[in-house]
CSV table of C-alpha atoms and ligand atoms in Angstrom, one decimal:
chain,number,residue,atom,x,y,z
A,229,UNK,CA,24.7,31.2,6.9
A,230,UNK,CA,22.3,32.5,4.3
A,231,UNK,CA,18.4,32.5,5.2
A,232,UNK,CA,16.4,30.1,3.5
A,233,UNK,CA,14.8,32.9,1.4
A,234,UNK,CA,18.1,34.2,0.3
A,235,UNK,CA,19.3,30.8,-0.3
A,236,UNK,CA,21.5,30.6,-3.4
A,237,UNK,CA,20.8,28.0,-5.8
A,238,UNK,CA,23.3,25.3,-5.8
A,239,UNK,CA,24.1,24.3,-9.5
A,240,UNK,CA,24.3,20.3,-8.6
A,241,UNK,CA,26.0,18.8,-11.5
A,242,UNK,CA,27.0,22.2,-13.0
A,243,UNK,CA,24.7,21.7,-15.1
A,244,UNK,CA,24.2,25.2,-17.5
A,245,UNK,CA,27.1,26.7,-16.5
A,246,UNK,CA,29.8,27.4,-18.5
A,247,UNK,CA,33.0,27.7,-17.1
A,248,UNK,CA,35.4,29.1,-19.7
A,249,UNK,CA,35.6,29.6,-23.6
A,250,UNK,CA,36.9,27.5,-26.4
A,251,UNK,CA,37.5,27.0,-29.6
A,252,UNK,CA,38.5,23.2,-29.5
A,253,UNK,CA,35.0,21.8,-30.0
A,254,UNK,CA,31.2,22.5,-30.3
A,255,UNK,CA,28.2,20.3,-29.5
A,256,UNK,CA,24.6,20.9,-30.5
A,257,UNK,CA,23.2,18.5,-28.8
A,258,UNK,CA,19.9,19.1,-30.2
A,259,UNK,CA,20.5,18.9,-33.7
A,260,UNK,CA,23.2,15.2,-33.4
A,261,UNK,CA,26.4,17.8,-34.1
A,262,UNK,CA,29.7,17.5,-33.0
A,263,UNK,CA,32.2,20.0,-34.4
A,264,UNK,CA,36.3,20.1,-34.2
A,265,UNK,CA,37.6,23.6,-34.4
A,266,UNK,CA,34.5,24.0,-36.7
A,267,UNK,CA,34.9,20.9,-38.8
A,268,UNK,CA,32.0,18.5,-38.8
A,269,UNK,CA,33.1,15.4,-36.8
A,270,UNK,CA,31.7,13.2,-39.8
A,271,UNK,CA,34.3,14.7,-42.4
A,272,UNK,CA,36.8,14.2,-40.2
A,273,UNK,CA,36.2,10.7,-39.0
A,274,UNK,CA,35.6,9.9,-43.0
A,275,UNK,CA,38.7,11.4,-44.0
A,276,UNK,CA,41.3,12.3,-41.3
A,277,UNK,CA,43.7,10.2,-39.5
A,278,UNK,CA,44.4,10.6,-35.4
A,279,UNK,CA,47.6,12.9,-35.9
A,280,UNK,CA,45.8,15.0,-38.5
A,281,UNK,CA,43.2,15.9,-36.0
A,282,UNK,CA,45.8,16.1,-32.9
A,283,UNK,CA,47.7,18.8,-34.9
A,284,UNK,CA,43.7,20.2,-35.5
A,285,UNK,CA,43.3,20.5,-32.0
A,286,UNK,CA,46.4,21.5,-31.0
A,287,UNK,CA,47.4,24.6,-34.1
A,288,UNK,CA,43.6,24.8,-34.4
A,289,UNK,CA,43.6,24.8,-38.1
A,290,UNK,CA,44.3,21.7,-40.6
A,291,UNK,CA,48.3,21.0,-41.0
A,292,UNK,CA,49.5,21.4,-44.1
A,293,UNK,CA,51.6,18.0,-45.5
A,294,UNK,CA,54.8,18.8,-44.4
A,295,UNK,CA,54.4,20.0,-41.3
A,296,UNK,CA,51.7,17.0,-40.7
A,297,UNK,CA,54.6,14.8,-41.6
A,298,UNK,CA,56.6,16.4,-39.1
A,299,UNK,CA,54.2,16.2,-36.5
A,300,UNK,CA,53.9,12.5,-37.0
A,301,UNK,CA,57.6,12.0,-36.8
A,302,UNK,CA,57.9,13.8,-33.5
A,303,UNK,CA,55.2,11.5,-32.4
A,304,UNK,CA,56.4,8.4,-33.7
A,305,UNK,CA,59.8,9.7,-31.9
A,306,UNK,CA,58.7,9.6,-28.9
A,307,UNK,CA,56.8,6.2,-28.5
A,308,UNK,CA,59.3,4.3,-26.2
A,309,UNK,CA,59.0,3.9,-22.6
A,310,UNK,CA,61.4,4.2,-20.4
A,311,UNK,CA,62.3,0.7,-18.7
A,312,UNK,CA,61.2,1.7,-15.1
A,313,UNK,CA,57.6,2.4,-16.6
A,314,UNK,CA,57.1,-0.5,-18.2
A,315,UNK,CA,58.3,-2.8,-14.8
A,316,UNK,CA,56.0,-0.6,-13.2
A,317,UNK,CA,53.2,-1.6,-15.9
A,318,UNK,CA,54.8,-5.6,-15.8
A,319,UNK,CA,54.4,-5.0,-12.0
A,320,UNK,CA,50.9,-3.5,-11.8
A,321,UNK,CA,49.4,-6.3,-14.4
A,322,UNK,CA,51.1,-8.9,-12.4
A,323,UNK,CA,48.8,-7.7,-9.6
A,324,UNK,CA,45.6,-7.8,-11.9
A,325,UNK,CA,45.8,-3.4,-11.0
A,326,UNK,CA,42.4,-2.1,-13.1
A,327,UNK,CA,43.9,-1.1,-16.2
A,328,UNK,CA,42.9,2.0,-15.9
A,329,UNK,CA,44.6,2.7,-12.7
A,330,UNK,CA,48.1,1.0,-14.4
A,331,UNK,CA,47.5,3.9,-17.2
A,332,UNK,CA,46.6,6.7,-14.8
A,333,UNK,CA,50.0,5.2,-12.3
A,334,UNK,CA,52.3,4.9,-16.1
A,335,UNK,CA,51.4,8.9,-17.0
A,336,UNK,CA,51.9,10.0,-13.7
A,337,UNK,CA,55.1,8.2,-13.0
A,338,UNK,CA,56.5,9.3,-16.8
A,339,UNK,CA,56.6,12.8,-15.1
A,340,UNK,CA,59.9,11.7,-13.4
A,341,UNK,CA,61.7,11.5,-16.4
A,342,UNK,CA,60.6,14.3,-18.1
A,343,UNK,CA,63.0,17.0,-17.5
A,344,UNK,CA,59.9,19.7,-18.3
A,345,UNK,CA,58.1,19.0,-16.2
A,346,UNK,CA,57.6,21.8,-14.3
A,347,UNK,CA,58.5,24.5,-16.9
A,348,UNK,CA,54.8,25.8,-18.1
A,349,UNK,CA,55.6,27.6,-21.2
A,350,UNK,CA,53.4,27.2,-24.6
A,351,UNK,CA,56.5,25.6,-26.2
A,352,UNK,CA,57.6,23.0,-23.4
A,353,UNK,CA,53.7,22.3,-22.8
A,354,UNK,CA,53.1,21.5,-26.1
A,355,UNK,CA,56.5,19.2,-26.2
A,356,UNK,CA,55.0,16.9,-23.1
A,357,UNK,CA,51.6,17.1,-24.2
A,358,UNK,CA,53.1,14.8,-27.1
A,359,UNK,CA,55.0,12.7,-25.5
A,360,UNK,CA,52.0,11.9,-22.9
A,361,UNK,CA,49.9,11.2,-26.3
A,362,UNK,CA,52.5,9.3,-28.2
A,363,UNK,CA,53.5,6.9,-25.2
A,364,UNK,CA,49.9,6.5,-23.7
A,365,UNK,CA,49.3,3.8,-26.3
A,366,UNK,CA,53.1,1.8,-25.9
A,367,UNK,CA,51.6,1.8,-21.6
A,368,UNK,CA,48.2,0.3,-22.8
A,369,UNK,CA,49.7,-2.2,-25.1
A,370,UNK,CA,53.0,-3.2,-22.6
A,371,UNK,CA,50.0,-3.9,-19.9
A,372,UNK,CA,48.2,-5.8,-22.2
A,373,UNK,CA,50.9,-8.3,-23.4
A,374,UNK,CA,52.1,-9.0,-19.4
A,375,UNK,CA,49.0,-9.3,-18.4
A,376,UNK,CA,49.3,-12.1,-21.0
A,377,UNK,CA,52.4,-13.1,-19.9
A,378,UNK,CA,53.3,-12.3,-23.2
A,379,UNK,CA,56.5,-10.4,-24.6
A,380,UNK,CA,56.4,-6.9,-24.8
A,381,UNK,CA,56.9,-5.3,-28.5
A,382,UNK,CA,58.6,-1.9,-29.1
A,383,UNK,CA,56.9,0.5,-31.3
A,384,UNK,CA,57.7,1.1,-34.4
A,385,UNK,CA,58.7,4.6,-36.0
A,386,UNK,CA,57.4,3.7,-39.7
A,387,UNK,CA,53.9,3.1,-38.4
A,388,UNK,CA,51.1,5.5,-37.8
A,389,UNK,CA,50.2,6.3,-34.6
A,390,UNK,CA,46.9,3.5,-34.5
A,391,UNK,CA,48.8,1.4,-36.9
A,392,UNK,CA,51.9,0.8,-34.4
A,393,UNK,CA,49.0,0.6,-31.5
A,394,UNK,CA,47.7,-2.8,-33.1
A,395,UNK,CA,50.7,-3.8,-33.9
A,396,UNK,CA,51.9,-3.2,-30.4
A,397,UNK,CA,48.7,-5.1,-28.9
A,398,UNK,CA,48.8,-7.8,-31.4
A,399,UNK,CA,52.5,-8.4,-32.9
A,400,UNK,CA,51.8,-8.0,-36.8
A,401,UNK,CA,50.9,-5.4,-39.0
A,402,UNK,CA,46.9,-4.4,-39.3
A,403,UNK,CA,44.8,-5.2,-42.3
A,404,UNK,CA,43.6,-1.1,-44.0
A,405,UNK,CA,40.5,-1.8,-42.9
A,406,UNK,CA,41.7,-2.0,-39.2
A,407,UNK,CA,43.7,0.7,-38.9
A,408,UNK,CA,40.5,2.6,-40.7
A,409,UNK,CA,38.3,1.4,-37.6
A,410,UNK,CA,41.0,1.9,-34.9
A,411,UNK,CA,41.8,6.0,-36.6
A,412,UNK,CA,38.1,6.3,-36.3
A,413,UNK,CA,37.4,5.0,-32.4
A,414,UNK,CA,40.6,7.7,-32.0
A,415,UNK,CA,39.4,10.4,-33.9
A,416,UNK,CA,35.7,10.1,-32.2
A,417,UNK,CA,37.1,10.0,-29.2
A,418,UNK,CA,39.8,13.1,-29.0
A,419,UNK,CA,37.7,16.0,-27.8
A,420,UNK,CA,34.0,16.9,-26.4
A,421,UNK,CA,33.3,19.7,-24.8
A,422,UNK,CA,33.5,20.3,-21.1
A,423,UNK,CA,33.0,17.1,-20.2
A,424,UNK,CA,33.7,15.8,-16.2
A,425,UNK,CA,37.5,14.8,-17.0
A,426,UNK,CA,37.8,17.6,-19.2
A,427,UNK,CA,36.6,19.7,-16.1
A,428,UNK,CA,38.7,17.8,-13.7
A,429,UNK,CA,41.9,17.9,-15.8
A,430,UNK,CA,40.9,21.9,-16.4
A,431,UNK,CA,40.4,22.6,-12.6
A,432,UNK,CA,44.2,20.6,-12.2
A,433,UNK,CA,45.9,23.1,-14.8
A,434,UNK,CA,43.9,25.9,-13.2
A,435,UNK,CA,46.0,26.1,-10.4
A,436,UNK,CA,49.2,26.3,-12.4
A,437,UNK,CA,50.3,22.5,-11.8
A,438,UNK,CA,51.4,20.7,-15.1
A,439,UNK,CA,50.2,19.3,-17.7
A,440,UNK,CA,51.0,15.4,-16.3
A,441,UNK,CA,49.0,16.4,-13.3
A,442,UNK,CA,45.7,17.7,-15.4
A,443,UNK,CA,46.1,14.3,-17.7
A,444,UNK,CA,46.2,12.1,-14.4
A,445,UNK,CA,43.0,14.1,-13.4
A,446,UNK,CA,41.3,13.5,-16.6
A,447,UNK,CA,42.0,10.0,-16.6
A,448,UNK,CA,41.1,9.3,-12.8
A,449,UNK,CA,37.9,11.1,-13.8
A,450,UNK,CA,37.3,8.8,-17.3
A,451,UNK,CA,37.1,6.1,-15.2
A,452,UNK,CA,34.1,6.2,-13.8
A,453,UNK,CA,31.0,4.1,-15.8
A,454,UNK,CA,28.9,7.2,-15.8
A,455,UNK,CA,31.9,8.4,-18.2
A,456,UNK,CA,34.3,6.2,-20.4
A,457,UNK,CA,33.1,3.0,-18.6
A,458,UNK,CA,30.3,3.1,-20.0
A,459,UNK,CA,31.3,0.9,-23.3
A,460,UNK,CA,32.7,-1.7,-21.1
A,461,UNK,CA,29.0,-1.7,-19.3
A,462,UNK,CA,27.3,-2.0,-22.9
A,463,UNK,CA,29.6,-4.7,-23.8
A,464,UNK,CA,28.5,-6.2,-20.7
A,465,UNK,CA,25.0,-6.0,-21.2
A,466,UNK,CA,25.0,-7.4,-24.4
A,467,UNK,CA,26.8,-10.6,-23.2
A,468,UNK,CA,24.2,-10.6,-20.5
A,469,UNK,CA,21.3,-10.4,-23.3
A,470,UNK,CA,23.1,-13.3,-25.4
A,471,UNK,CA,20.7,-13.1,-28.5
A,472,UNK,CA,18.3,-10.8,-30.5
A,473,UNK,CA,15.5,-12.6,-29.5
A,474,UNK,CA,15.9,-12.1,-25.6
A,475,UNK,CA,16.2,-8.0,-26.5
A,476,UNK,CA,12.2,-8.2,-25.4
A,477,UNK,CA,12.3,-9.7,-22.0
A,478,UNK,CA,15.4,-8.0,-21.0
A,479,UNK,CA,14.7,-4.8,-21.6
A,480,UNK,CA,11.2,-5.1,-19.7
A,481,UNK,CA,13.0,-6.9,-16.9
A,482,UNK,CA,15.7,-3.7,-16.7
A,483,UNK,CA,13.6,-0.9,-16.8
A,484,UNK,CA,11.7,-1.9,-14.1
A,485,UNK,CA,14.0,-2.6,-11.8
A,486,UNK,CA,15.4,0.8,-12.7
A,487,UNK,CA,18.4,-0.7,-14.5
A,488,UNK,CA,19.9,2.2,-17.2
A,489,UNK,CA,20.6,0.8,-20.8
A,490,UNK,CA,24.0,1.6,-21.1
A,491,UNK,CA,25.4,3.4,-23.9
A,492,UNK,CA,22.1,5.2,-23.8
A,493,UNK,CA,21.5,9.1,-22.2
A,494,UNK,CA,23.7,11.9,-22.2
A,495,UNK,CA,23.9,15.0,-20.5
A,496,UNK,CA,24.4,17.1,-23.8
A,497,UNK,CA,22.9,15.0,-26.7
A,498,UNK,CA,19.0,15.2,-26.2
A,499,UNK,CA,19.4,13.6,-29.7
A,500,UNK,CA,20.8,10.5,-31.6
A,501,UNK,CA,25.0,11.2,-30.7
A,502,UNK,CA,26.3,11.5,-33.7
A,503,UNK,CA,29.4,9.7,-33.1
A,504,UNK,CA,27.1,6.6,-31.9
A,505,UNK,CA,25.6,7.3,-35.6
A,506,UNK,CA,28.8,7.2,-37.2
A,507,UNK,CA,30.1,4.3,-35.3
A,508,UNK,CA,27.0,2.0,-36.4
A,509,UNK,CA,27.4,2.3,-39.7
A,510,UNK,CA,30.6,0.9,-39.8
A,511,UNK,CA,29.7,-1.2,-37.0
A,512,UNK,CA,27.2,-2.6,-39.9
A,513,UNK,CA,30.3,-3.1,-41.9
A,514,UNK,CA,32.4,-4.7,-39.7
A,515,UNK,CA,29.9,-7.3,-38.6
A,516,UNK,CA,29.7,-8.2,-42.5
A,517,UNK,CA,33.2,-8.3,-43.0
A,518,UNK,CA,33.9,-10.1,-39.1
A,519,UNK,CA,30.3,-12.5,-38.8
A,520,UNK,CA,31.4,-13.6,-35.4
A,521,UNK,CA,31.1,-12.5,-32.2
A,522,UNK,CA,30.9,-8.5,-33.7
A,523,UNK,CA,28.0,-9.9,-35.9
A,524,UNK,CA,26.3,-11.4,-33.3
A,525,UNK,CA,26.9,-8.2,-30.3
A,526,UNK,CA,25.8,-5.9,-33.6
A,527,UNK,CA,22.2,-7.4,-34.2
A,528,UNK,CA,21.9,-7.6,-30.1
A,529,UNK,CA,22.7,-3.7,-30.6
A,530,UNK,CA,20.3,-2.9,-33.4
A,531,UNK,CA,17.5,-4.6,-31.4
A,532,UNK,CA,18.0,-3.4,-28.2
A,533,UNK,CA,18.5,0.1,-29.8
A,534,UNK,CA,14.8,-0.5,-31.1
A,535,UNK,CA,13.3,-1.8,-28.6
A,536,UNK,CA,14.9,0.5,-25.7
A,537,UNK,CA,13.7,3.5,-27.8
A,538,UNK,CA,10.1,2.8,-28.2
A,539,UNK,CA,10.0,1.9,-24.4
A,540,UNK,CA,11.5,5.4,-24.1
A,541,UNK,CA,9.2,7.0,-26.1
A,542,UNK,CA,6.5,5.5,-25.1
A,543,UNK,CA,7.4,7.8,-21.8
A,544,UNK,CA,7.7,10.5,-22.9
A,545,UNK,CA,11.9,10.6,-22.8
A,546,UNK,CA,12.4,10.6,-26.9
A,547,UNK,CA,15.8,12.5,-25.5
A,548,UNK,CA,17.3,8.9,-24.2
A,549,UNK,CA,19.6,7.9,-27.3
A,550,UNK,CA,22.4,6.0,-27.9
A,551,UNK,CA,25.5,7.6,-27.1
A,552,UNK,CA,29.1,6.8,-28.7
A,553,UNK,CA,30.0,3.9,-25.6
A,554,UNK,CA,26.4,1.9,-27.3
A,555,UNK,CA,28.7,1.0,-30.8
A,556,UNK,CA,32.4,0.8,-29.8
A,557,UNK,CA,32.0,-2.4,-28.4
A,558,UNK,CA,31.5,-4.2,-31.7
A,559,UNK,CA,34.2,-2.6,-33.2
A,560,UNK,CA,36.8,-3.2,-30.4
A,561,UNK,CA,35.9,-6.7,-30.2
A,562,UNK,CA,36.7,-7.2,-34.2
A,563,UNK,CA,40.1,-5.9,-33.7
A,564,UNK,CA,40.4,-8.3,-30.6
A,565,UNK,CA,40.5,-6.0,-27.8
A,566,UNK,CA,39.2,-7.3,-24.5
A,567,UNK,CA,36.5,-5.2,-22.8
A,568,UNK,CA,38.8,-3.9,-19.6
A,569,UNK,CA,40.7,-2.1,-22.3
A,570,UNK,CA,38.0,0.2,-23.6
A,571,UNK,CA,38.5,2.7,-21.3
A,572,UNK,CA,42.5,3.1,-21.6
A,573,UNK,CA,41.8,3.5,-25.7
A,574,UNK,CA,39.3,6.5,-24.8
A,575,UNK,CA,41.5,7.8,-22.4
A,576,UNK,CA,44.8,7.4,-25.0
A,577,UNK,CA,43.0,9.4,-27.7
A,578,UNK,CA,41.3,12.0,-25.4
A,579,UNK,CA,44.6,12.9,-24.0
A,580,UNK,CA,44.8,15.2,-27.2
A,581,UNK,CA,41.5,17.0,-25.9
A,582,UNK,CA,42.9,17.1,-22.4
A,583,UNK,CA,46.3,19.1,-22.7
A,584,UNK,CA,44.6,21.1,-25.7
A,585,UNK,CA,42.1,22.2,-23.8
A,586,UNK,CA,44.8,23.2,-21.1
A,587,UNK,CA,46.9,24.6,-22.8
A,588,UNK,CA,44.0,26.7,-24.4
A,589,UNK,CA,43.1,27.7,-20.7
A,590,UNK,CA,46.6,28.7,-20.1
A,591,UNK,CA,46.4,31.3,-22.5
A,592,UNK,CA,44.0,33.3,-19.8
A,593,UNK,CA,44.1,31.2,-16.8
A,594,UNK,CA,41.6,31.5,-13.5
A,595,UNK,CA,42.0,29.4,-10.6
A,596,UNK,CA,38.7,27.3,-10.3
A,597,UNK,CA,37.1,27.3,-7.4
A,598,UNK,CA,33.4,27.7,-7.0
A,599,UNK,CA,31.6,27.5,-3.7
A,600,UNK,CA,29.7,25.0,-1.8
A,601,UNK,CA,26.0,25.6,0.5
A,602,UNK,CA,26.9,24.7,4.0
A,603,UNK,CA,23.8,23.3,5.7
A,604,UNK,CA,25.4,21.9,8.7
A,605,UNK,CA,24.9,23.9,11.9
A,606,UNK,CA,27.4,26.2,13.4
A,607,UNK,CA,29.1,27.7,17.1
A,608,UNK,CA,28.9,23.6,18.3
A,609,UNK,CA,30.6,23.0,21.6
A,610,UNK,CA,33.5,21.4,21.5
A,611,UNK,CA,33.2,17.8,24.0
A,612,UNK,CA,36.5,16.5,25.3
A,613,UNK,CA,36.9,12.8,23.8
A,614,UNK,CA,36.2,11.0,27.0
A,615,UNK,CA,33.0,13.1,27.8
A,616,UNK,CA,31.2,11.6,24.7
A,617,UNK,CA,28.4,9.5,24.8
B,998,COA,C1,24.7,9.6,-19.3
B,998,COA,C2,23.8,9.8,-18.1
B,998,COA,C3,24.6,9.7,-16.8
B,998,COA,C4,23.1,11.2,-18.2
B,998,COA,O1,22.5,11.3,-17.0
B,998,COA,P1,21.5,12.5,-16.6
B,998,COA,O2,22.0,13.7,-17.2
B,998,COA,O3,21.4,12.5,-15.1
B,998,COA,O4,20.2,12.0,-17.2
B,998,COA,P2,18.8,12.7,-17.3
B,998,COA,O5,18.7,13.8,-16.3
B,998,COA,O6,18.6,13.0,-18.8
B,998,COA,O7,17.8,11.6,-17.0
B,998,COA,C5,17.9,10.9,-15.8
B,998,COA,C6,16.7,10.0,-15.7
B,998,COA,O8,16.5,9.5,-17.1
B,998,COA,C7,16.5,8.1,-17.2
B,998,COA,N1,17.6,7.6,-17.9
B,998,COA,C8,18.7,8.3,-18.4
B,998,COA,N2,19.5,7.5,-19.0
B,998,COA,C9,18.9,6.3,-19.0
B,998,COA,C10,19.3,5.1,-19.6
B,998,COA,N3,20.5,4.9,-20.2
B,998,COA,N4,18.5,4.0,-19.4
B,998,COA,C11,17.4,4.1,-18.7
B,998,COA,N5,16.9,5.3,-18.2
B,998,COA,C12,17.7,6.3,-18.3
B,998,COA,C13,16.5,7.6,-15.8
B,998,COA,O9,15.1,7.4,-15.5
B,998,COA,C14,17.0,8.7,-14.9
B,998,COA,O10,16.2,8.7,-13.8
B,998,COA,P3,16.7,8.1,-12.4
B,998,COA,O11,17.7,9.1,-11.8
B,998,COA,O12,15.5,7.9,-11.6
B,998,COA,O13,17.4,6.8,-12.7
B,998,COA,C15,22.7,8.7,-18.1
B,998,COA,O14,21.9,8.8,-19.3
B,998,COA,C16,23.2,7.3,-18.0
B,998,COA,O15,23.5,6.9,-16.9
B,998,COA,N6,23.4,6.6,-19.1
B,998,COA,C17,24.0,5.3,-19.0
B,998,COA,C18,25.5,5.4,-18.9
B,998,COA,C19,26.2,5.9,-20.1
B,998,COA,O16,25.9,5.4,-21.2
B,998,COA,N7,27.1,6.8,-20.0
B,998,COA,C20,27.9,7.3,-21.1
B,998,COA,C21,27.7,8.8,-21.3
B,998,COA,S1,28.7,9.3,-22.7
């Protein structure tokens, strides 16, 4: 055991350290960027679609229109899911399963039937990296209809890939606009940096296992409400606030019982997330266009948002800003998806992050393992069961 003046320092939180090189995505957290293989995330969420940026991430340049119509037709392809999957889903929901544990349980139990699975080569990785992305939505969509004792609608192959998602959730055909909103939560949401389920879905593919394995990881990982959760807990708290005028009392109430404002902090942005920026601006929009319960969760959001931020200010902690998790709420509520469903709509569009990213390590893999401080004590005797007090 080290002395305690040769102690090493333990990087809690591996915080600072980076862990591998990329070229997927780049955050200056200082400045509100977010970049995609050196696009500005606002162009792209302006004027891209989901697949365009997929095939981004995954060829790591812009496709050109054939072969972006090509990559949308393998992905619309492969959008069915096998019968045993969606029992399992009909099965899962029937048991009120989280449903992010019935997405992480769907992924891992497509594996079975994907003859690939354990062939790692560029070619065949790439192949069930878009299945996984094409089908995650069908999973998210089967679970919500039976867990509405509803019917379950196949997708459709002459829809894009957000278009057939609503259409899938919903049973008819969504408005422009909709689709515009639902390509942007998608396209916000595909890739950031080394992120915890990037990391946990980067130390899975860094011992050679496959690329189902690294996307279970990721999603066990999103789970959490220090990660994707966290728009379900903002949605939360705005019900819990119920009106613009209560912002006030709330917020005094929270902070000094240590409550977090959710939606708000980020380990990277120590400025205003410019995803969060992006999203309430159209946020503004859709509460316009909706009125309603968006309107309503939208002026409880602008308030808070002003009132949170002089409180944090006022300490000294001008680096506490709204994250992306703060708007999505608004807009998934206009296009009628409940809050428990937040998650699995981050975790299907960041699947595109998770296998590029893998496949990206691949290229130049290490097996991850870093080290941990032991600070128990050592050379204990050993006390036969019955001689212990
Ligand atoms: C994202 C988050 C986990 C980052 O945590 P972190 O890197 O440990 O945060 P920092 O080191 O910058 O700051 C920690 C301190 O800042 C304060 N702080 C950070 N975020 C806060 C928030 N949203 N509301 C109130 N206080 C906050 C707290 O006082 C915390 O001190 P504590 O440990 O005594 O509670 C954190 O900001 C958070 O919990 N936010 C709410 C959840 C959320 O929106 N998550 C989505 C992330 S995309």
């Amino acid at each position: 055991m080290a002395s305690q003046a040769e102690k090493p320092k333990v990087y809690k939180g591996l915080e600072g350290i980076y862990v591998t090189e990329t070229r997927l995505s780049y955050i200056d957290g200082l400045h509100s960027k977010l970049y995609y293989v050196g696009y500005p995330i606002e162009a792209l969420a302006k004027n891209s679609t989901y697949e365009e940026v997929a095939f981004l991430l995954y060829f790591l340049r812009l496709p050109r229109k054939d072969e972006l119509d090509l990559f949308k037709a393998l992905m619309a392809e492969a959008r069915e899911l096998p019968e045993d999957v969606l029992n399992v889903v009909k099965k899962m929901a029937s048991l009120k399963a989280h449903p992010m544990d019935i997405v992480r349980t769907a992924v891992s139990y497509l594996a079975a039937y994907d003859p690939e699975v354990g062939v790692n080569t560029p070619e065949s990785n790439l192949r069930k990296s878009l299945r996984i992305l094409s089908k995650a939505p069908s999973i998210i969509a089967a679970m919500y209809r039976f867990s509405r004792n509803l019917d379950y609608i196949p997708p459709r192959k002459d829809l894009s890939h957000v278009e057939n998602f609503l259409y899938m959730l919903h049973g008819k055909r969504p408005t422009e606009f909709e689709t515009k909103v639902m390509d942007v939560i998608f396209i916000l949401h595909a890739e950031h940096g080394m992120n915890a389920s990037a990391f946990a879905s980067l130390v899975t593919i860094s011992t050679l296992s496959d690329i189902y394995s690294a996307v279970v990881s990721g999603i066990a990982t999103l789970k959490g409400p220090l990660h994707g959760g966290a728009a379900e807990a903002a949605y939360h708290q705005f019900k819990e606030i119920g009106s613009p005028d209560k912002v006030e009392e709330w917020v005094q109430k929270a902070l000094a019982s240590k409550r977090r404002v959710m939606g708000m902090g980020h380990r990277v942005y120590k400025s205003y997330d410019p995803r969060a920026k992006f999203m309430r601006e159209l946020d503004g929009e859709i509460a316009k266009i909706y009125g309603g319960e968006p309107k309503l969760l939208y002026e409880i959001a602008i308030k808070l948002e002003e009132v949170a931020l002089k409180e944090f200010a006022e300490k000294g902690r001008m680096d506490i800003q709204p994250n992306i998790d703060y708007y999505t709420p608004i807009a998934y509520t206009a296009l009628g998806i409940p809050p428990e469903y937040f998650t699995t709509i981050f975790t299907a569009s960041r699947i595109v992050g998770w296998t590029a990213k893998a496949m990206e390590y691949l290229k130049d893999p290490r097996l991850i393992r870093p080290l941990d401080l032991y600070v128990g004590e050592l050379d204990k005797e050993y006390v036969p069961i019955d001689k212990r007090g």
